[in-house]
XYZ file of C-alpha atoms in Angstrom:
342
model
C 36.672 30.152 0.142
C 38.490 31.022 3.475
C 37.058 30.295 6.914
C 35.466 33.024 8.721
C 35.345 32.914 12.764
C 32.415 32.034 14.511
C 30.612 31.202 11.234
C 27.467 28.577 11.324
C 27.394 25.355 9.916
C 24.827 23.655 8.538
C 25.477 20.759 11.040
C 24.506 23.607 13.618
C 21.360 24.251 12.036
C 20.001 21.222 12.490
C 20.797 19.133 9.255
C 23.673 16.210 9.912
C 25.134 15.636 6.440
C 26.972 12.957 7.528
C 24.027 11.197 8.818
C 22.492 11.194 5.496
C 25.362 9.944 4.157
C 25.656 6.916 6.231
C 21.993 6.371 5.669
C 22.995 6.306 2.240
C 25.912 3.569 2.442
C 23.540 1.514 4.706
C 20.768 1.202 2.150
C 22.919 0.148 -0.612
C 22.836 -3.067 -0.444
C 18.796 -3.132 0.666
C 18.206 -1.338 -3.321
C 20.438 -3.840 -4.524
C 18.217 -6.769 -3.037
C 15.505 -5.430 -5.400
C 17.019 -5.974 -8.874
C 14.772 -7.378 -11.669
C 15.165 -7.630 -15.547
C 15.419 -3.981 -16.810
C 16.651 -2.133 -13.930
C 19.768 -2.610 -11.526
C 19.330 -0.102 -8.529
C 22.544 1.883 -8.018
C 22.226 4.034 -5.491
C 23.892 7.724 -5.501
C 23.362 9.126 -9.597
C 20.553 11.760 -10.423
C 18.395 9.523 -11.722
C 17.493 5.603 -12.801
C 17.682 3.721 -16.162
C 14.990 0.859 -16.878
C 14.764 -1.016 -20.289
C 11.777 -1.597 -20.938
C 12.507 -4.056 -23.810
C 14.412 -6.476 -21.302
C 11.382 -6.173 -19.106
C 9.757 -8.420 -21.926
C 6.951 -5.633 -23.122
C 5.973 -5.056 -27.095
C 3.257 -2.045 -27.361
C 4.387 -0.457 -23.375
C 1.998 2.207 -21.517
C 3.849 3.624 -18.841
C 1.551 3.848 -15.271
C 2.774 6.348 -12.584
C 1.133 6.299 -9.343
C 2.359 8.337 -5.921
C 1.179 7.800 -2.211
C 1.486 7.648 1.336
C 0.727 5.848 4.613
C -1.155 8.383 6.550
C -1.517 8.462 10.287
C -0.536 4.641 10.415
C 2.937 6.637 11.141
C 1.641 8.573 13.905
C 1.616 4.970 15.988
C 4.668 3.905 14.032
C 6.460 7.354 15.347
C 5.064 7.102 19.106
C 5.941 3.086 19.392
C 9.131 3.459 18.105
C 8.130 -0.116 15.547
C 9.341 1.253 12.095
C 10.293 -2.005 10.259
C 6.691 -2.369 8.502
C 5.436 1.150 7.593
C 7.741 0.743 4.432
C 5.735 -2.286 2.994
C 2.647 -0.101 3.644
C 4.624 3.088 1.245
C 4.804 0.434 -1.504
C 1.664 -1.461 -1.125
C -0.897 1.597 -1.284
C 1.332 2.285 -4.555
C 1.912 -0.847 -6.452
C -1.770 -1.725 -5.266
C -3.238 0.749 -7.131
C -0.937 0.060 -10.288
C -2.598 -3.126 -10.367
C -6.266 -0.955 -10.800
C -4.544 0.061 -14.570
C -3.819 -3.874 -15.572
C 0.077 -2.352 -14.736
C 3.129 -4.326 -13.125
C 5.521 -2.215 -11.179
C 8.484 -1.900 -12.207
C 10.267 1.194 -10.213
C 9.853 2.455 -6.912
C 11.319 5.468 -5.087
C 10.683 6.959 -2.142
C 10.712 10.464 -0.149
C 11.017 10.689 3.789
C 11.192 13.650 5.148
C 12.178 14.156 8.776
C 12.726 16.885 11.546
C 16.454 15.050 12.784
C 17.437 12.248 11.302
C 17.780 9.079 13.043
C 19.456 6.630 11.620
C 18.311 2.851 13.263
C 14.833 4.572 12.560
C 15.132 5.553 8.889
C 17.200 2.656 8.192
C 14.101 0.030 9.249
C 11.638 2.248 7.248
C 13.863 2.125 4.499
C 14.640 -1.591 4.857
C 10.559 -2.416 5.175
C 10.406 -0.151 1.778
C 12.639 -2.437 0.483
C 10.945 -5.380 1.609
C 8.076 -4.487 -0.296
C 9.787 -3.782 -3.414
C 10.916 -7.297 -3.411
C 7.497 -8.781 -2.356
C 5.988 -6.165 -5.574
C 9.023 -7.342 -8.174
C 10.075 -4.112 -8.919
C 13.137 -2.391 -8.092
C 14.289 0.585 -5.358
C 16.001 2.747 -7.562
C 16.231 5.793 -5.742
C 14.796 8.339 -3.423
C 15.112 11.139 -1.100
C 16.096 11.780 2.291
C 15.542 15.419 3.504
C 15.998 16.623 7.112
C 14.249 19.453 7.914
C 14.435 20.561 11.251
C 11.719 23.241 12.152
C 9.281 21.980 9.530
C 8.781 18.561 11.585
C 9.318 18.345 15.313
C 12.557 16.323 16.586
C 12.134 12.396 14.955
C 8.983 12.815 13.651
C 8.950 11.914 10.091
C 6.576 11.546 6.693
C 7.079 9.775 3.387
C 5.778 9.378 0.147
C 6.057 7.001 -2.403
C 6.421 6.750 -6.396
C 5.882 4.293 -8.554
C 6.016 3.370 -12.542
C 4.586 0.665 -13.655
C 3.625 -0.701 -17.312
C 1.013 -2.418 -19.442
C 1.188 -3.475 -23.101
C -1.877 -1.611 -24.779
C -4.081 -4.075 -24.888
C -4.138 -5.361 -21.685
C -5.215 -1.556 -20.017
C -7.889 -1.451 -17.263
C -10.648 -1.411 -16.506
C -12.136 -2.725 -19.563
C -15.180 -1.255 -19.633
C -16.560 -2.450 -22.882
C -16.418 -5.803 -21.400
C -18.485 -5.777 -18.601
C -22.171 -6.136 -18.569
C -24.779 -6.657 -15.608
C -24.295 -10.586 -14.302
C -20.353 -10.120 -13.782
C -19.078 -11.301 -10.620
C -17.306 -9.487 -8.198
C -14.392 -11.491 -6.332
C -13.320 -9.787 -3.210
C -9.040 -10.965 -1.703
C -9.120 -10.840 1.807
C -7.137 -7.843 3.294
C -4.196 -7.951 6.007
C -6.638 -5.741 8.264
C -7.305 -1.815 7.871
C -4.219 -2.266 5.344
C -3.084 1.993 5.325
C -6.666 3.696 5.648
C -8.950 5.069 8.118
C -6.055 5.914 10.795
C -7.327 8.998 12.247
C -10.625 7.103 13.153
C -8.972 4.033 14.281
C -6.098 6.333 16.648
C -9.853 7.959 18.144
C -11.188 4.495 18.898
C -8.036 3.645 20.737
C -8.002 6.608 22.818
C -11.676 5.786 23.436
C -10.973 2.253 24.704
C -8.697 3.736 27.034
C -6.131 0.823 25.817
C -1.950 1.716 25.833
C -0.583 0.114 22.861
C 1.577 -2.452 24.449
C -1.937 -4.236 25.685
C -2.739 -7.410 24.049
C -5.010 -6.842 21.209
C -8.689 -7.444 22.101
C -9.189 -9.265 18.889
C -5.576 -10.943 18.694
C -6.350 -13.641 21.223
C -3.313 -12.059 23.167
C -0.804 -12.928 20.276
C -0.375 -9.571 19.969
C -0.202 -6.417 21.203
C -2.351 -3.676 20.054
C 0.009 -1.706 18.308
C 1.568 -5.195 16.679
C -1.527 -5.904 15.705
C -2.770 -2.611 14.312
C 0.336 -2.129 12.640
C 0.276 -5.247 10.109
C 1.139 -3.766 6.951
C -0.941 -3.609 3.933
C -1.162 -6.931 1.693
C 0.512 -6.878 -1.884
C -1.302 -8.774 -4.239
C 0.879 -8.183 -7.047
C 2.092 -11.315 -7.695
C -0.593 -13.504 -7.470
C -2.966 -10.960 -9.211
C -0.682 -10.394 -12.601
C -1.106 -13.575 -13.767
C -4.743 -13.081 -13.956
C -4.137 -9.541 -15.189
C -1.791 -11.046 -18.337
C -4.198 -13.827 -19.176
C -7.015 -11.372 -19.899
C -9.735 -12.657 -17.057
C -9.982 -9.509 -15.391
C -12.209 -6.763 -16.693
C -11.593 -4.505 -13.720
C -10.214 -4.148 -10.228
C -10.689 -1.913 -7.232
C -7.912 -1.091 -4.888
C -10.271 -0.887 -1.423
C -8.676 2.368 0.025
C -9.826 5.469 1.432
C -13.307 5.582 0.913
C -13.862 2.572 1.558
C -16.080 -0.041 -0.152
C -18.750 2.610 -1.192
C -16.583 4.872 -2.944
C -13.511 2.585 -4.751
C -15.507 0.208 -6.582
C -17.235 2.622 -9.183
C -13.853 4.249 -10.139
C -13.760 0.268 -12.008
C -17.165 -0.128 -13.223
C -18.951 1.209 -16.734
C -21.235 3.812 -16.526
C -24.725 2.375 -16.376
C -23.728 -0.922 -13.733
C -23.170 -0.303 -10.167
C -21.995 -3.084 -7.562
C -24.322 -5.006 -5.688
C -22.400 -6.432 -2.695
C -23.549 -9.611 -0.892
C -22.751 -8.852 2.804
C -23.125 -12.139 3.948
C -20.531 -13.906 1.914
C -17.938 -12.794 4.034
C -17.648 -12.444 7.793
C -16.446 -9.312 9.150
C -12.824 -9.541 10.087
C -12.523 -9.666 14.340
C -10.239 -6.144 13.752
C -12.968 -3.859 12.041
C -15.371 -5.981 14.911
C -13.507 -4.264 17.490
C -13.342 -1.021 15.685
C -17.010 -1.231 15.170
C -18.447 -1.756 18.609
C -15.691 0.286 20.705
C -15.944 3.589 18.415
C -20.245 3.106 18.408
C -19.254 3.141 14.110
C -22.171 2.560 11.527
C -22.238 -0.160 9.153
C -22.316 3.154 6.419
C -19.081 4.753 8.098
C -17.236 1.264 8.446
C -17.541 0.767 4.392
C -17.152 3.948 3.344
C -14.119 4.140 5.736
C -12.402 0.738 6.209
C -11.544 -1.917 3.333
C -14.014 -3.973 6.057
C -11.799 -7.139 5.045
C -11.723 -6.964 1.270
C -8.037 -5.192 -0.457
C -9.004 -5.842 -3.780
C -12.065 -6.099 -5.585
C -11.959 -7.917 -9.284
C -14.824 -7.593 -12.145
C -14.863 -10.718 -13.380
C -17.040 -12.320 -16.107
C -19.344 -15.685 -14.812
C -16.992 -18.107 -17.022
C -13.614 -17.248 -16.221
C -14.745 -17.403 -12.502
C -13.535 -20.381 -11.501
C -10.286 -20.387 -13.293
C -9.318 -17.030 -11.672
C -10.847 -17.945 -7.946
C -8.720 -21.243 -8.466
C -5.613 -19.363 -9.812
C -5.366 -17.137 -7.042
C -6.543 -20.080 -3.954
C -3.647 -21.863 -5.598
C -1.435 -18.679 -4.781
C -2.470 -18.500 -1.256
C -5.086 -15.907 -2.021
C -8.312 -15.928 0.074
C -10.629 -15.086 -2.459
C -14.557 -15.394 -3.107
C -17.327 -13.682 -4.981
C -18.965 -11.300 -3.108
C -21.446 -9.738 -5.436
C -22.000 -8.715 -8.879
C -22.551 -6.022 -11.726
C -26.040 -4.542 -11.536
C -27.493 -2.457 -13.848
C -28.105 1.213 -12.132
């Protein structure tokens, strides 16, 4: 093809190939941090290899899930503090892996952005990565697309895919198995983990509070945006060895919607979940939230995880051999209700 004069490039149009290119390069080694048995992330092919065999499974379900981090970017973008958002991508994915009895096992991811900048997409990519490792499974791939036009300058959004498995009979929630009297164990979230952003971004505006200000309910160790921007908590390790030993009969990911409306999506029809409010004391975060925004006790649990990530069906004798399984793991876990009949 010859070279005509005065002829656009696509460098003119807004996309920088050789930016994605040396994003490329400079995540190398970040995949390759996130090997495991069954998959060694090579970045650059069409696609990813994982042998399932070598990942130790007999009778395999495959478990896909896909997700994002919401308007937790939106103070991410306008406090230029990108290094934790990518824990959040995996989290609110391998998370809800955990909700099928699955273990993760790949992870890719898609940002999309209007320019790219590279310190910027390299610590989202290296907090993706970071999360990967803290999940066990491996960055195997992904997608980096600058469109200019479709987002404005560095704005950016991502999404994240995962696949997971579970031998047959280890699939949740096991509904057969639960029966009014089952406890409900509740592991103590990192704060509002990737959910209810729009409402917390209003209640900031409403305090009148700039983001560098120490957090009201940090003591001053942080500042708000620090402290709002502590990225979700991944249970996966210390929940799979529950999950393998049979003790769980079903688990609730505590994400949008809140305590009211994740819980059910685990529970056999005819029981519903009878929460002891008391047993736990309202983290100082969702406090804050609560009184500054004038919030309802209904909107906070029907919005917020109100301090609880994960919620496990349990039955009354495994109980203490899960509660001290996961204490031992540096959970901070404790029964907060039980299976009712409806």
């Amino acid at each position: 093809m010859s070279d005509r004069p005065n002829g656009l490039t696509y460098a003119q149009a807004g996309v920088d190939i050789d930016a994605g290119n040396a994003l490329v390069e400079r995540i190398k080694p970040l995949a390759r941090s996130t090997a495991r048995p069954g998959a060694t992330p090579s970045l650059g092919g069409f696609g990813a290899l994982f042998d399932l065999k070598a990942a130790g499974y007999d009778d395999p379900l495959l478990v896909t899930t896909t997700d994002g981090v919401g308007t937790k970017l939106k103070l991410a973008i306008e406090t230029g503090r990108h290094d934790t958002v990518g824990i959040d991508l995996v989290a609110m994915c391998v998370n809800d892996l955990l909700a099928q009895g699955a273990e993760p096992l790949l992870f890719l991811d898609y940002y999309a952005t209007g320019k790219l900048e590279l310190e910027a997409a390299a610590a989202v990519i290296a907090g993706i990565a970071e999360g990967c490792r803290q999940a066990g499974c491996a960055l195997v791939g992904g997608e980096t697309a600058e469109m200019p036009g479709m987002y404005s300058g560095g704005d950016y959004d991502m999404a994240g895919f995962c696949v997971g498995a579970v031998d047959r009979d280890k699939v949740l929630p096991r509904l057969s198995d639960q029966k009014a009297g089952d406890l409900l164990i509740g592991l103590a979230s990192s704060g509002p983990h990737s959910n209810g952003y729009s409402l917390v971004r209003r209640i900031v505006e409403r305090s009148g509070l700039a983001w560098d200000a120490p957090a009201p309910f940090a003591d001053g160790e942080q500042t708000l945006a620090e402290a709002l921007l502590t990225p979700t908590r991944i249970y996966v390790k210390t929940v799979l060895p529950q999950l393998k030993a049979g003790r769980i009969a079903g688990l609730a990911h505590i994400t949008g919607g809140g305590l009211t409306e994740n819980p059910p999506r685990a529970i056999a029809e005819g029981l519903v979940p009878r929460f002891d409010w008391s047993a736990w004391t309202l983290p100082p975060v969702f406090e804050w939230l609560q009184q500054t925004g004038g919030v309802s006790e209904q909107e906070m649990r029907r919005t917020f995880n109100c301090g609880l990530g994960l919620v496990l069906i349990v039955s009354p004798g495994d109980v203490a051999e899960v509660l001290e399984g996961l204490v031992r793991a540096d959970e901070d876990a404790f029964v907060v209700g039980e299976l009712a009949k409806a």
